[in-house]
Every structure is written in structure tokens, then in C-alpha cells.
XYZ file of C-alpha atoms in Angstrom:
560
model
C 72.306 105.947 60.635
C 74.631 108.955 60.199
C 76.163 109.856 56.831
C 79.650 109.153 58.205
C 78.643 105.704 59.457
C 77.075 104.888 56.084
C 80.239 106.001 54.266
C 82.391 103.861 56.573
C 80.246 100.788 55.930
C 80.453 101.366 52.169
C 84.261 101.431 52.487
C 84.206 98.195 54.499
C 85.373 99.931 57.674
C 84.328 98.513 61.044
C 82.592 101.206 63.125
C 84.243 101.932 66.464
C 82.456 100.615 69.554
C 82.651 103.914 71.453
C 80.700 102.606 74.464
C 83.181 99.815 75.087
C 86.105 102.115 74.262
C 84.856 104.661 76.792
C 84.788 101.987 79.466
C 88.192 100.661 78.429
C 89.967 104.000 78.736
C 88.846 104.172 82.385
C 91.111 101.158 82.935
C 94.032 103.109 81.451
C 93.113 105.926 83.827
C 93.263 103.583 86.849
C 96.817 102.499 86.010
C 98.054 106.070 85.901
C 95.973 107.301 88.837
C 97.115 104.591 91.275
C 100.758 104.489 90.127
C 101.266 108.265 90.348
C 99.235 108.454 93.555
C 101.860 106.200 95.147
C 104.250 109.179 95.002
C 102.060 110.882 97.619
C 101.258 107.662 99.467
C 104.992 107.001 99.985
C 105.799 110.118 102.098
C 102.500 109.665 103.947
C 103.391 106.090 104.956
C 106.998 107.058 105.677
C 106.031 109.505 108.398
C 102.929 107.717 109.638
C 104.728 104.388 110.136
C 108.117 106.037 110.912
C 109.964 104.384 108.000
C 113.323 105.226 106.460
C 113.545 106.148 102.770
C 114.299 102.583 101.702
C 111.364 101.143 103.638
C 108.992 103.689 102.115
C 110.119 102.586 98.631
C 108.800 99.080 99.362
C 105.463 100.483 98.155
C 106.924 100.685 94.650
C 108.578 97.294 95.111
C 105.264 95.602 95.950
C 103.385 97.411 93.183
C 105.735 96.867 90.258
C 106.970 93.406 91.204
C 103.351 92.281 90.795
C 103.534 93.165 87.081
C 106.484 90.821 86.677
C 104.884 87.974 88.633
C 101.588 88.345 86.748
C 103.233 88.353 83.315
C 105.470 85.411 84.292
C 102.440 83.359 85.389
C 100.683 84.068 82.065
C 103.813 83.125 80.106
C 104.313 79.925 82.141
C 100.702 78.889 81.551
C 101.104 79.407 77.809
C 104.420 77.569 77.717
C 103.230 74.519 79.644
C 99.660 74.435 78.332
C 100.325 75.524 74.779
C 97.522 78.107 74.969
C 97.593 81.795 75.780
C 95.411 82.264 78.892
C 94.302 85.746 77.836
C 93.452 84.379 74.387
C 91.545 81.497 75.978
C 89.477 83.772 78.224
C 89.224 86.517 75.615
C 90.098 90.180 76.060
C 86.722 91.042 77.555
C 86.765 88.439 80.316
C 90.470 89.062 80.999
C 89.752 92.744 81.623
C 86.794 91.838 83.871
C 88.835 89.308 85.858
C 91.705 91.782 86.174
C 89.406 94.514 87.505
C 87.827 92.136 90.026
C 91.263 90.986 91.148
C 92.283 94.626 91.675
C 89.078 95.115 93.679
C 90.206 92.245 95.926
C 93.469 94.122 96.394
C 91.562 97.235 97.434
C 89.646 95.109 99.968
C 92.948 93.705 101.268
C 94.202 97.291 101.658
C 91.141 98.173 103.749
C 91.641 95.112 105.991
C 95.345 95.962 106.424
C 94.557 99.572 107.291
C 92.080 98.438 109.941
C 94.846 96.238 111.372
C 97.294 99.202 111.170
C 99.926 97.061 109.417
C 102.229 98.445 106.722
C 103.158 94.945 105.499
C 99.475 94.192 104.927
C 99.092 97.386 102.904
C 102.009 96.306 100.727
C 100.243 92.996 100.124
C 97.059 94.838 99.148
C 98.943 97.005 96.642
C 100.574 93.860 95.242
C 97.136 92.318 94.579
C 95.881 95.556 92.969
C 98.873 95.601 90.597
C 98.552 91.869 89.884
C 95.111 92.654 88.490
C 96.651 95.530 86.518
C 99.129 93.078 84.941
C 96.275 90.992 83.540
C 94.395 94.101 82.413
C 97.436 95.541 80.668
C 98.174 92.299 78.824
C 94.666 92.371 77.325
C 93.945 96.097 77.000
C 96.059 97.064 73.959
C 94.832 94.310 71.592
C 91.343 94.812 73.041
C 91.422 98.501 72.063
C 92.454 97.548 68.530
C 89.580 95.037 68.295
C 86.970 97.695 69.132
C 86.925 99.124 65.613
C 88.700 99.142 62.293
C 92.280 97.815 62.623
C 93.577 100.706 60.523
C 92.564 103.144 63.274
C 93.650 100.881 66.140
C 96.741 102.960 66.942
C 94.582 106.026 67.536
C 92.498 104.141 70.098
C 95.634 102.910 71.879
C 96.979 106.468 71.905
C 93.688 107.683 73.379
C 94.147 105.169 76.184
C 97.731 106.366 76.699
C 96.572 109.975 76.885
C 93.923 109.099 79.478
C 96.542 107.114 81.402
C 98.742 110.190 81.520
C 95.816 112.330 82.667
C 95.412 109.838 85.524
C 99.074 110.309 86.464
C 98.507 114.074 86.483
C 95.522 114.243 88.819
C 96.364 111.109 90.840
C 98.812 112.879 93.194
C 96.382 115.792 93.681
C 93.345 113.641 94.492
C 95.307 111.253 96.741
C 96.849 114.207 98.600
C 93.415 115.711 99.232
C 92.045 112.322 100.283
C 94.870 111.781 102.775
C 95.529 115.294 104.033
C 92.070 116.804 103.479
C 93.605 120.149 102.514
C 95.899 121.813 100.011
C 97.547 123.780 102.806
C 100.910 122.731 104.254
C 100.756 119.632 106.439
C 103.723 118.969 108.747
C 105.234 115.579 109.528
C 103.668 115.738 112.993
C 100.284 116.393 111.383
C 100.751 113.299 109.211
C 101.566 111.124 112.214
C 98.360 112.255 113.892
C 96.136 111.655 110.849
C 93.546 108.912 110.966
C 93.990 105.933 108.640
C 90.236 106.062 108.084
C 90.986 108.378 105.155
C 92.972 105.599 103.478
C 89.979 103.294 104.032
C 87.662 105.779 102.332
C 90.123 106.211 99.443
C 90.422 102.502 98.714
C 86.729 101.886 99.285
C 86.075 104.368 96.488
C 88.816 102.827 94.304
C 87.472 99.301 94.883
C 83.961 100.466 94.027
C 85.231 101.942 90.762
C 86.990 98.672 89.874
C 83.783 96.698 90.436
C 81.681 99.231 88.511
C 84.045 99.087 85.519
C 84.015 95.256 85.634
C 80.200 95.297 85.627
C 80.099 97.653 82.639
C 82.359 95.309 80.664
C 80.498 92.178 81.707
C 77.025 93.439 80.795
C 78.044 95.211 77.573
C 76.555 92.797 75.018
C 78.109 94.454 71.958
C 81.670 94.229 73.296
C 83.588 91.502 71.379
C 84.888 88.608 73.484
C 88.295 88.620 71.811
C 88.763 84.862 72.264
C 91.760 83.414 70.366
C 92.542 79.696 70.162
C 95.937 79.924 68.452
C 98.790 77.743 69.701
C 101.499 79.701 71.516
C 105.172 79.502 70.571
C 106.951 77.449 73.239
C 110.206 78.655 74.785
C 111.066 76.198 77.558
C 114.653 77.380 78.026
C 113.498 80.984 78.336
C 110.859 79.960 80.886
C 113.324 77.979 83.003
C 115.790 80.871 82.903
C 113.125 83.332 84.044
C 112.095 80.962 86.830
C 115.715 80.685 88.003
C 116.027 84.486 87.924
C 112.820 84.719 89.963
C 114.121 82.203 92.518
C 117.408 84.099 92.882
C 115.534 87.394 93.269
C 113.525 85.872 96.122
C 116.770 84.723 97.791
C 118.227 88.216 97.497
C 115.101 89.983 98.740
C 114.452 87.774 101.790
C 117.378 89.270 103.777
C 116.269 92.763 102.792
C 112.720 92.148 103.998
C 113.936 90.493 107.185
C 115.913 93.652 107.913
C 112.764 95.715 107.358
C 111.460 94.757 110.810
C 114.688 95.724 112.609
C 114.088 98.708 114.906
C 117.027 101.112 114.643
C 115.525 103.653 117.036
C 118.342 104.848 119.294
C 120.914 102.731 117.429
C 124.468 103.990 117.043
C 125.562 105.760 113.880
C 127.789 102.787 112.994
C 124.901 100.303 113.438
C 122.694 102.345 111.102
C 125.532 102.590 108.574
C 126.115 98.823 108.701
C 122.400 98.135 108.130
C 122.313 100.557 105.202
C 125.302 98.849 103.565
C 123.773 95.408 104.253
C 120.503 96.300 102.519
C 122.194 98.087 99.631
C 124.441 95.090 98.976
C 121.516 92.668 98.660
C 119.561 95.117 96.472
C 122.497 95.562 94.096
C 122.801 91.769 94.025
C 119.164 91.543 92.908
C 119.882 94.068 90.149
C 122.882 92.002 89.044
C 120.693 88.869 88.869
C 118.372 90.538 86.350
C 121.112 92.138 84.246
C 123.523 89.208 84.038
C 120.703 86.634 83.902
C 119.308 88.189 80.728
C 122.740 88.672 79.159
C 123.635 85.029 79.916
C 120.323 83.888 78.378
C 121.001 85.732 75.133
C 124.587 84.445 74.927
C 123.332 80.872 75.275
C 120.561 81.508 72.752
C 123.043 82.811 70.197
C 124.931 79.497 70.319
C 121.860 77.237 70.257
C 118.591 79.135 69.548
C 116.203 76.162 69.900
C 113.946 76.505 72.938
C 114.781 80.166 73.607
C 111.996 81.682 71.541
C 112.186 85.477 71.307
C 115.195 85.607 73.650
C 117.487 84.583 70.816
C 117.164 88.120 69.435
C 119.718 90.530 70.984
C 117.485 93.559 70.349
C 114.807 91.984 72.565
C 117.128 91.112 75.446
C 118.732 94.562 75.416
C 115.199 95.967 75.113
C 114.073 93.994 78.168
C 116.853 95.654 80.139
C 115.845 99.001 78.629
C 112.211 98.594 79.737
C 113.471 97.483 83.174
C 115.641 100.597 83.439
C 113.036 102.931 81.905
C 110.204 101.979 84.271
C 112.667 102.009 87.169
C 113.935 105.518 86.484
C 110.458 106.883 85.738
C 109.165 105.636 89.103
C 112.333 106.368 91.099
C 112.461 110.058 90.143
C 108.848 110.652 91.179
C 108.855 108.468 94.284
C 111.937 110.107 95.799
C 110.934 113.637 94.785
C 108.876 114.345 97.911
C 111.845 113.594 100.159
C 114.181 115.729 98.029
C 111.878 118.767 98.218
C 112.101 118.655 102.023
C 115.729 119.823 101.798
C 116.222 123.484 102.705
C 118.060 124.112 99.432
C 114.977 122.883 97.577
C 112.545 124.982 99.597
C 112.073 122.834 102.715
C 108.591 121.778 101.601
C 106.269 119.684 103.748
C 104.715 116.527 102.268
C 101.501 118.256 101.158
C 103.419 121.209 99.655
C 105.293 118.858 97.318
C 102.036 117.687 95.703
C 101.974 120.199 92.785
C 105.622 119.400 91.989
C 104.941 115.670 91.932
C 101.839 116.332 89.817
C 103.977 118.372 87.404
C 106.518 115.548 87.176
C 103.867 112.980 86.259
C 102.108 115.581 84.129
C 105.345 115.967 82.176
C 104.800 112.448 80.914
C 101.370 113.525 79.694
C 102.907 116.491 77.868
C 105.299 114.285 75.928
C 102.792 111.506 75.232
C 100.201 113.890 73.871
C 102.844 115.369 71.589
C 104.013 111.895 70.540
C 100.459 110.806 69.724
C 100.145 113.445 66.983
C 102.025 111.269 64.486
C 99.371 108.550 64.772
C 96.797 110.688 62.940
C 96.573 111.422 59.238
C 97.168 115.120 58.655
C 99.378 117.388 56.605
C 103.016 117.938 57.526
C 102.416 121.617 58.332
C 99.475 120.762 60.603
C 101.609 118.240 62.476
C 104.379 120.799 62.938
C 101.937 123.350 64.338
C 100.356 120.804 66.677
C 103.762 119.639 67.926
C 104.204 123.156 69.307
C 100.638 123.811 70.476
C 99.724 120.448 72.050
C 102.601 120.304 74.600
C 101.910 123.885 75.698
C 98.171 123.161 75.998
C 98.961 120.065 78.076
C 101.219 122.185 80.297
C 98.370 124.671 80.726
C 95.977 121.863 81.681
C 98.360 120.653 84.398
C 98.598 124.173 85.803
C 94.827 124.613 85.570
C 94.021 121.363 87.391
C 96.348 122.199 90.259
C 95.143 125.811 90.466
C 91.564 124.510 90.576
C 92.571 122.525 93.664
C 94.002 125.774 95.097
C 97.678 124.872 94.872
C 100.194 127.675 94.359
C 101.643 127.051 90.903
C 103.593 130.317 90.497
C 106.975 128.620 91.189
C 106.304 126.333 88.208
C 105.245 128.909 85.623
C 108.703 129.097 84.030
C 108.848 125.316 83.673
C 107.490 125.989 80.177
C 111.144 126.624 79.198
C 111.801 122.908 79.756
C 108.710 122.137 77.649
C 110.127 124.272 74.828
C 113.375 122.276 74.977
C 111.332 119.091 74.642
C 109.475 120.534 71.632
C 112.820 121.309 69.971
C 113.973 117.749 70.700
C 110.838 116.374 69.014
C 111.597 118.323 65.853
C 115.232 117.167 65.823
C 114.257 113.518 66.381
C 111.836 113.666 63.422
C 109.709 110.777 64.776
C 112.581 108.265 64.327
C 112.480 105.909 67.346
C 116.221 105.205 67.672
C 117.113 108.870 67.240
C 114.309 109.965 69.582
C 115.429 107.565 72.317
C 119.065 108.610 71.968
C 118.273 112.341 72.143
C 115.928 112.036 75.111
C 118.339 109.645 76.828
C 121.165 112.184 76.599
C 118.830 114.988 77.710
C 117.899 112.839 80.721
C 121.566 112.370 81.617
C 122.189 116.119 81.416
C 119.056 116.962 83.421
C 119.834 114.481 86.213
C 123.472 115.632 86.489
C 122.236 119.220 86.855
C 119.768 117.978 89.490
C 122.554 116.391 91.545
C 124.656 119.570 91.473
C 122.204 122.486 91.465
C 119.526 123.492 93.939
C 116.523 125.814 94.071
C 114.542 126.416 90.893
C 117.269 125.150 88.531
C 117.749 121.863 90.384
C 114.003 121.356 90.802
C 113.214 122.035 87.150
C 116.050 119.736 86.038
C 114.709 116.800 88.045
C 111.097 117.480 87.041
C 112.161 117.450 83.389
C 113.038 113.793 83.855
C 109.328 113.256 83.221
C 109.594 115.031 79.866
C 112.542 112.809 78.935
C 110.744 109.602 79.988
C 107.457 110.515 78.314
C 108.177 109.212 74.823
C 110.597 106.387 75.690
C 108.228 103.441 76.194
C 106.962 103.225 72.575
C 110.466 103.779 71.203
C 111.974 100.990 73.321
C 109.043 98.681 72.675
C 108.986 99.123 68.897
C 112.773 98.782 68.529
C 112.860 95.701 70.764
C 110.256 93.712 68.810
C 111.386 94.863 65.358
C 112.329 91.867 63.212
C 110.918 89.245 65.641
C 108.320 87.934 63.185
C 106.296 85.079 64.724
C 107.949 85.748 68.100
C 106.511 89.264 68.335
C 103.697 88.391 70.777
C 106.036 86.409 72.996
C 108.596 89.215 72.914
C 105.918 91.683 73.958
C 105.104 89.499 76.988
C 108.786 89.427 77.979
C 108.916 93.217 77.781
C 105.837 93.580 80.011
C 107.602 91.415 82.625
C 110.383 93.965 82.821
C 108.052 96.499 84.427
C 109.735 94.778 87.383
C 112.295 97.584 87.176
C 109.814 99.831 88.958
C 110.042 97.488 91.944
C 113.854 97.236 92.162
C 115.433 100.532 91.073
C 113.395 102.874 93.371
C 114.326 100.893 96.530
C 117.980 100.962 95.417
C 117.814 104.749 95.079
C 115.949 104.956 98.389
C 118.641 102.912 100.135
C 121.415 104.927 98.472
C 119.635 108.068 99.728
C 119.915 106.726 103.288
C 123.675 106.283 102.711
C 124.824 109.345 100.722
C 121.821 111.710 100.839
C 118.684 112.115 98.767
C 120.064 114.592 96.214
C 123.175 112.570 95.396
C 121.038 109.426 95.092
C 119.865 110.872 91.761
C 123.070 109.516 90.226
C 121.004 106.340 89.877
C 118.734 108.043 87.263
C 121.885 109.381 85.554
C 123.091 105.804 85.048
C 119.633 104.693 83.873
C 119.334 107.402 81.220
C 122.897 106.644 80.091
C 121.940 103.007 79.431
C 118.847 104.073 77.496
C 120.973 106.294 75.249
C 123.401 103.376 74.792
C 120.521 101.035 73.898
C 119.334 103.462 71.205
C 122.764 103.452 69.581
C 123.379 99.711 69.999
C 119.979 98.528 68.758
C 120.272 100.629 65.611
C 123.453 98.731 64.733
C 121.899 95.348 65.587
C 118.814 95.943 63.444
C 120.935 97.290 60.596
C 122.905 94.018 60.541
C 119.631 92.068 60.455
C 118.431 94.114 57.495
C 115.579 95.688 59.492
C 114.655 99.236 58.500
C 114.566 100.606 62.057
C 114.051 104.192 60.872
C 110.529 103.310 59.696
C 109.503 101.472 62.865
C 106.372 103.090 64.349
C 107.069 104.813 67.682
C 103.657 106.268 68.461
C 101.871 105.336 71.619
C 102.662 105.459 75.301
C 102.751 103.568 78.509
């Protein structure tokens, strides 16, 4: 027994289960790796299957809609059965089942690739993400249970940092797996590539899922995490969410039916009519979510019984904020490859955009590593020094990883100026969640407006910096949304996880708008998203102030 372990036991501290924690953080890595890798998978599928920009964004739709469906199923089970399914299984088994379910999704991907069907690949990605939904519901409390509760935040932050590392190298590894080279690959080259490379990629991914599940299952010292507490029922909230889901299906059916329409050789007017048709139904789906949640909260304010956490305005506005945040984070990265093909942005081929996409997702890592500093006990001066050093070190790591894979990173060297702006924003925000969200929301608005108007290095850097703005938003939105919920906190957290659905709706809307007005001008969608996030920061501060909640002291460390 080490001296440190002995001291911890004397203090009554629970020693951290590092073996289980090491396995757990691989799950965080998978989430980031697969999600960011989709940014490379999208342009690959677009040219291989000859899709338009909207159709290519169905990859994000399938992936992120699964989070919503998975969380809704778990909530419905708890509401009808009175028991939390994850609590009933325990964190350990829930993680194992989630990994095995994702492995089934990888197998479905392989079958679909063999059949050369894009729709089947979407189904496979949906199953992979459905497993992720179960894993994510269990992973955070599981990380806390693997040691002393007082150091639980540090373990969650470690998982967030590993997740961000996955988003950084995901695009690079997926690009190499698909293209087999870091050299420029033309659209014609993509169309002639063999789908066997996708089979190899998802065979490896499926094998990793199964291996991680086996490690969890056979780890005897890993706590089961079983909880038998009764869940707080919210029948009205459940019925409302089910109605919203039904309406979303009605709005998406026409869009998916139009997916199979072959517009090859069609007139310009026919293409325009189809674009407007799809965009109209997509905007209708967005309206269903926005007005459905607002209506729910209005009803809950008049008669709160049966609404559970939805009776709190900060939660409902926060659900919309998470919806918008995940949507804008995914939309910027997923449409970036198409934007970089424009002559004014360098006319880059799909494989040449890889380091830029990696830098975008890496920007989230930069901010999350900086945000995680506040979770550790250290002097004020040490924190100030680290808030400058850590983001720059993270930036260097992103450059180093890409250079190691022989990508030309010289055009991105001066991106450190954007990192310095983020560092300054961190100091101004002073680790206050409402202030942090407001500042980064306004910076996002400014950056996206510049991206819609400028070109070349300035326009590229502005759009890439959207990742820096998004990086710290998840914990701020999450902590502000559940502040003051009391016994409804767990239920409110589940509602927020459902709103990852935004990653499945907003990117296709931007993709369809890109088909109508052009890819660069479609970035007005992120402008609107960041504007709402800044509004939420201001509005929620007033709401919590009226409730007597000290929102300035709400913890905002962590990351998604």
C-alpha cells in the first residue's frame, strides 16, 4: 500500500478505481471519434452516392436523432414503470449493453455497405448512436461512483478531455481509412473508391465496442451502480414529448420520401421547387420542437401538477439551448468540407479539408481543457497561468497530430490568434456560467457573420473559431438549466439529453438552405443559433434571480 493510499484511507476517502476509469474514458473517446469522423464521412458519402448537400446531412440526422429516441424511451420506461431503467440495470450493465448495442450498429453498417445502400448505412449509424444514448446516460454518474465523490468532477472532466481528443483525431483517422492517403483526393477519385474500406473501418470500430464491453463485464472490482429509487412521474411531460415525436415523424416522412427522387437532368425550376419543398418541411419540424416546448411550459405555469421538471422556465429554455447548441456545433463542422471547396476558400478537395475539420473539432478540445482547470484545487495565480498555457498546448497538440499524419498545417499556424481571443474571453467571464455563455454566444455571432461575408484566411478562421465558441457552452447551459430544480434535477437532466436531437435537425436545415442560397450564406443559420444562446444567458440569469437562485456560483466545469 502506497503512502498516499494510506493517507486517503485515514481521511475516509474512497480510492479511485483507475482500471475501471481507464476503460470508461475509452467510451468518451468513442463518442467524440465517431461524431467528428462523420464530418469526413459526409463528403465521402455525398460524392460516392451522388447526393446533394441536404441528403448528405441525413448522416447527422440519423446519428443525433437516435440520442433523442434513446433518451425518450428511457424516460417513458421510468414514467410508466416508476423505475429508472439505468438505475435498475446499474451503471456497469448499462454501459455494457450500450456498447454491445453500438456494436450491433457497426454490424448493420457492414451489412449495408455490402448491399451498397446509403439508407442502410444511415440505419447502422442510428443503431450506433442509440447505444451511445444509453452509454451517455450512465457514464457521468458512473465516473463519479468510481472514487471519492469530492473528486468526481475531475473524473468527469477527464472523460470530457478524452472525448475532445477523440473529436480531434477522428477526422484524421477516418480520412486515412477512407482515402488511404493524406494527399489530395478528387471527387472522381472518391467515386471510384471501394466501399471495402468502410467495412474495414466499422469492423475495427465494432471490435473496439465489443472489447470495451468485455473489459467492463469481467472487471470484478467495478461497482454495479444499481439504484432502486422511485422516479418522479411527469405524465403530462411524457405525453407532450410523445406528441412532439409523432409530429416530427409526420414532418420528416415527406422529406425522406423526397430523398429518393432522382433530379438528374431535371430543370432548374424543378430543382428549386424540390429545395423549397424540403426546406419547408424541415422548418416545420423545427417549429414543432420550439413551439411544443414553449406551449408545454406555458401550460405547466398554470397547472404544474404532472409536468415534473418542465414547470421550470429555466429548464425549458435550456432544452431549447441544448437543442440549438448541439445543432450549431454539428452544423458548422458538417458543412465545412463543402464550404472549403469554394474557390474563394481555396478550392480544396475532400481529403484536403481534413486538417481544417480536425482543427474545428480540436477547437472544442482547446476550450474544454481550459474550462476543466477550474475543477482542480490550486492557487489563483496557478489557475491564471494555466488558463494561458493549457489552450496553447492543446493547440500545439492538434498541430502535432496532423503534422504526424503528414498534413500541411502551415495555413493554420496563425489560428493561434483566435485562441488568444478565447483566452481573453475566459479571463473576462471569470468562470461565471451566465456571463461565460453570453460572451461566447456574442463572439459566435460575430465570428459567423464574418464567415458569411469574408473569404480566404479571415473567413476560414472565423468559421473555425465557432468551435472555440462552442467548446465551453455545454456545461454552462446544463448547469444553468438545472439550477433550482431540487428533486427534479435528475429528470431535468434526462430532458436535456433528449435535446441532443438538435444535431439531427439543424444540420439538414443548413444543408438544405445551402442548396437554395449557397453554402457560405447558409452559415446565417449558426448566426441565429449563437444569438439564441446569448439571449438564453441573459434571460436565464433574470429567471434564476427571481427564484432566489445564486446563478453566479453555479458550477460550470465539465464538457460534452
